mmCIF file of C-alpha atoms in Angstrom:
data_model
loop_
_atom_site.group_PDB
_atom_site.id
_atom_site.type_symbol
_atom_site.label_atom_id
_atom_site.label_comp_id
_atom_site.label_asym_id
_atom_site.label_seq_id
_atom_site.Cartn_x
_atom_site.Cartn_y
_atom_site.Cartn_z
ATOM 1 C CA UNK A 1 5.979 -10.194 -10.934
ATOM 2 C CA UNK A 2 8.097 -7.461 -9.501
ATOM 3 C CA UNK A 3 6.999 -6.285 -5.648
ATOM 4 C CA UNK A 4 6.687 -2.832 -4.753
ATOM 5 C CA UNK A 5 6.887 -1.268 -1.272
ATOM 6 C CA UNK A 6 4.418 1.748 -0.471
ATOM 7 C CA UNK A 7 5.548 4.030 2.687
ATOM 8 C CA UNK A 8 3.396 7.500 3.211
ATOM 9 C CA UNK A 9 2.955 9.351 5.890
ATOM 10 C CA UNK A 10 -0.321 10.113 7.772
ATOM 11 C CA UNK A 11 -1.287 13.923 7.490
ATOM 12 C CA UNK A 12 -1.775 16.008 10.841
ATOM 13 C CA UNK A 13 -5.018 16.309 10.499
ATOM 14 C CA UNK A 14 -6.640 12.358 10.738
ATOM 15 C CA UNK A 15 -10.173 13.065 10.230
ATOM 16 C CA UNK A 16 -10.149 12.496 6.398
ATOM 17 C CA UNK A 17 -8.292 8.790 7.337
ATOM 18 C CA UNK A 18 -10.510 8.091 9.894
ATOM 19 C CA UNK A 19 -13.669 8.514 7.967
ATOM 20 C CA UNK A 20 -11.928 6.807 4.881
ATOM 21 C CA UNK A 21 -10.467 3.725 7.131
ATOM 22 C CA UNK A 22 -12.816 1.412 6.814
ATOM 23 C CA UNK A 23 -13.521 1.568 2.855
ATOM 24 C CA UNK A 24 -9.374 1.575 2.626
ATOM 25 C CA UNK A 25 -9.048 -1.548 4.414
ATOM 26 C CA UNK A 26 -11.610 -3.160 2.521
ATOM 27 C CA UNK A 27 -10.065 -1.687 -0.745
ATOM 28 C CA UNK A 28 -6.975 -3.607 0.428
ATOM 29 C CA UNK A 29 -8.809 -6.913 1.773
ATOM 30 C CA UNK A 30 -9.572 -7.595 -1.731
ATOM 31 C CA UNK A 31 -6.475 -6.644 -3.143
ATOM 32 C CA UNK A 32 -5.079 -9.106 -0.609
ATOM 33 C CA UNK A 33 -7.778 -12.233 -2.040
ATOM 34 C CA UNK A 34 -6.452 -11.066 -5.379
ATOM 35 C CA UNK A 35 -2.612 -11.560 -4.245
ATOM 36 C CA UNK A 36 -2.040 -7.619 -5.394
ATOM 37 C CA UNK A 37 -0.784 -7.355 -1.537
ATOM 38 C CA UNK A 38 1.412 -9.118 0.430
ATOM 39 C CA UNK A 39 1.299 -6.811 3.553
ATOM 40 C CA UNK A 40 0.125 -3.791 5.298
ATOM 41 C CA UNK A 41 -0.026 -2.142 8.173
ATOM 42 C CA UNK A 42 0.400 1.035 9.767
ATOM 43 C CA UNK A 43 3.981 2.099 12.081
ATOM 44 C CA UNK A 44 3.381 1.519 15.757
ATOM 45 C CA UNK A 45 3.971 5.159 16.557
ATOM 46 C CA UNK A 46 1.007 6.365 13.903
ATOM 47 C CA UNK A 47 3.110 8.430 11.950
ATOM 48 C CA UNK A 48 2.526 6.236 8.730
ATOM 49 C CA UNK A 49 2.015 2.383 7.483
ATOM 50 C CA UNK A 50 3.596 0.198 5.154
ATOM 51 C CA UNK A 51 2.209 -1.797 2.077
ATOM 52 C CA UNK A 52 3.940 -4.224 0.150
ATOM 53 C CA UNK A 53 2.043 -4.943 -3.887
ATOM 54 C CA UNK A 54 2.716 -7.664 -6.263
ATOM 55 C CA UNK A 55 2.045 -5.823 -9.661
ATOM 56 C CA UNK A 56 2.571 -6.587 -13.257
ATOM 57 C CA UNK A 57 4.683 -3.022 -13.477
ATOM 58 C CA UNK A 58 4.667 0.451 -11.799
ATOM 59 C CA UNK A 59 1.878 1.699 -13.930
ATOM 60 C CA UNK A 60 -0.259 -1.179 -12.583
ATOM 61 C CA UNK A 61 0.541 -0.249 -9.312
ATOM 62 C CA UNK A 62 -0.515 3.357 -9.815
ATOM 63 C CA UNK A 63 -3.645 2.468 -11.022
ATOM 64 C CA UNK A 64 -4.504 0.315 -7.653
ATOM 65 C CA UNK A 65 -3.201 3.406 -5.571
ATOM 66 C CA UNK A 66 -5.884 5.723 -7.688
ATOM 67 C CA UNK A 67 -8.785 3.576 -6.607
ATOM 68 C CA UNK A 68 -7.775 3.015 -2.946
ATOM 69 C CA UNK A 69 -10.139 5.143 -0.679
ATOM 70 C CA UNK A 70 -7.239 6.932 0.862
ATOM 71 C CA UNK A 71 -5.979 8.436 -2.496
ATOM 72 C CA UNK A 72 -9.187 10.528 -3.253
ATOM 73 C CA UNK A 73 -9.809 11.014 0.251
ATOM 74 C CA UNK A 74 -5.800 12.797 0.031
ATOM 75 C CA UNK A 75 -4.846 10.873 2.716
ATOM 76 C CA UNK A 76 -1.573 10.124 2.308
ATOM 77 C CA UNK A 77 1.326 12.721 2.901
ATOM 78 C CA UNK A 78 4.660 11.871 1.971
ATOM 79 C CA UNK A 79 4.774 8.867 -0.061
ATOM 80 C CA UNK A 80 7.448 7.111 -1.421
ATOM 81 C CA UNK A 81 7.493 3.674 -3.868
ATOM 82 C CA UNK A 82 10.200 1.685 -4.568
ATOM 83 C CA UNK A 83 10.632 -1.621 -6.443
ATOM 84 C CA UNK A 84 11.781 -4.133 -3.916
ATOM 85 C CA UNK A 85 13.655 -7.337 -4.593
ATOM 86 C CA UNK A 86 13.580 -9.893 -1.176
ATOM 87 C CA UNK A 87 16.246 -12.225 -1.281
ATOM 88 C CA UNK A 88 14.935 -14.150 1.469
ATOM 89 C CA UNK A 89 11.141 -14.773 2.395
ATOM 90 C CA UNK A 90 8.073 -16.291 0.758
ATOM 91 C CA UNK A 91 7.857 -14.255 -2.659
ATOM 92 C CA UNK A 92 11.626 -14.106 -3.643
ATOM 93 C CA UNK A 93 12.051 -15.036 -7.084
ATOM 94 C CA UNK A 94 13.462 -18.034 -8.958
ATOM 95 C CA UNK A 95 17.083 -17.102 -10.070
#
């Protein structure tokens, strides 16, 4: 299954994150027993965070980022997904 690689940006304004946090991480906790994510984690400077999904397609994908607490809370800023393909590491694919 093809990985994809989530980076968005916090808004300015965290108050909507913070009181979403917990119910996000959760959200992605199970993702994480259901091997939908690989990763995630916020930048060490705050500005953003990383998360890295193993999806059946892209349309999968956008269907996990609709139910993820962070989405309706409008949470995430700038957000950019791209399909990622690791040579090296734990989930590279068979050639």
């Amino acid at each position: 299954m093809p990985l994809y690689v989530l980076e968005y940006q916090f808004p300015e304004d965290s108050s909507r994150r913070l009181a979403a946090r917990s119910r996000h991480r959760a959200y992605l906790a199970e993702l994480k027993r259901q091997e939908k994510v690989i990763a995630a984690g916020p930048f060490s400077d705050g500005s953003g965070a990383l998360i890295i999904y193993e999806t059946a397609d892209a349309d999968e994908l956008e269907r996990l980022l609709a139910r993820d607490p962070y989405g309706s809370a409008e949470v995430y800023g700038e957000r950019i997904i791209r399909e990622w393909g690791p040579f090296i590491g734990g989930r590279v694919p068979e050639a």
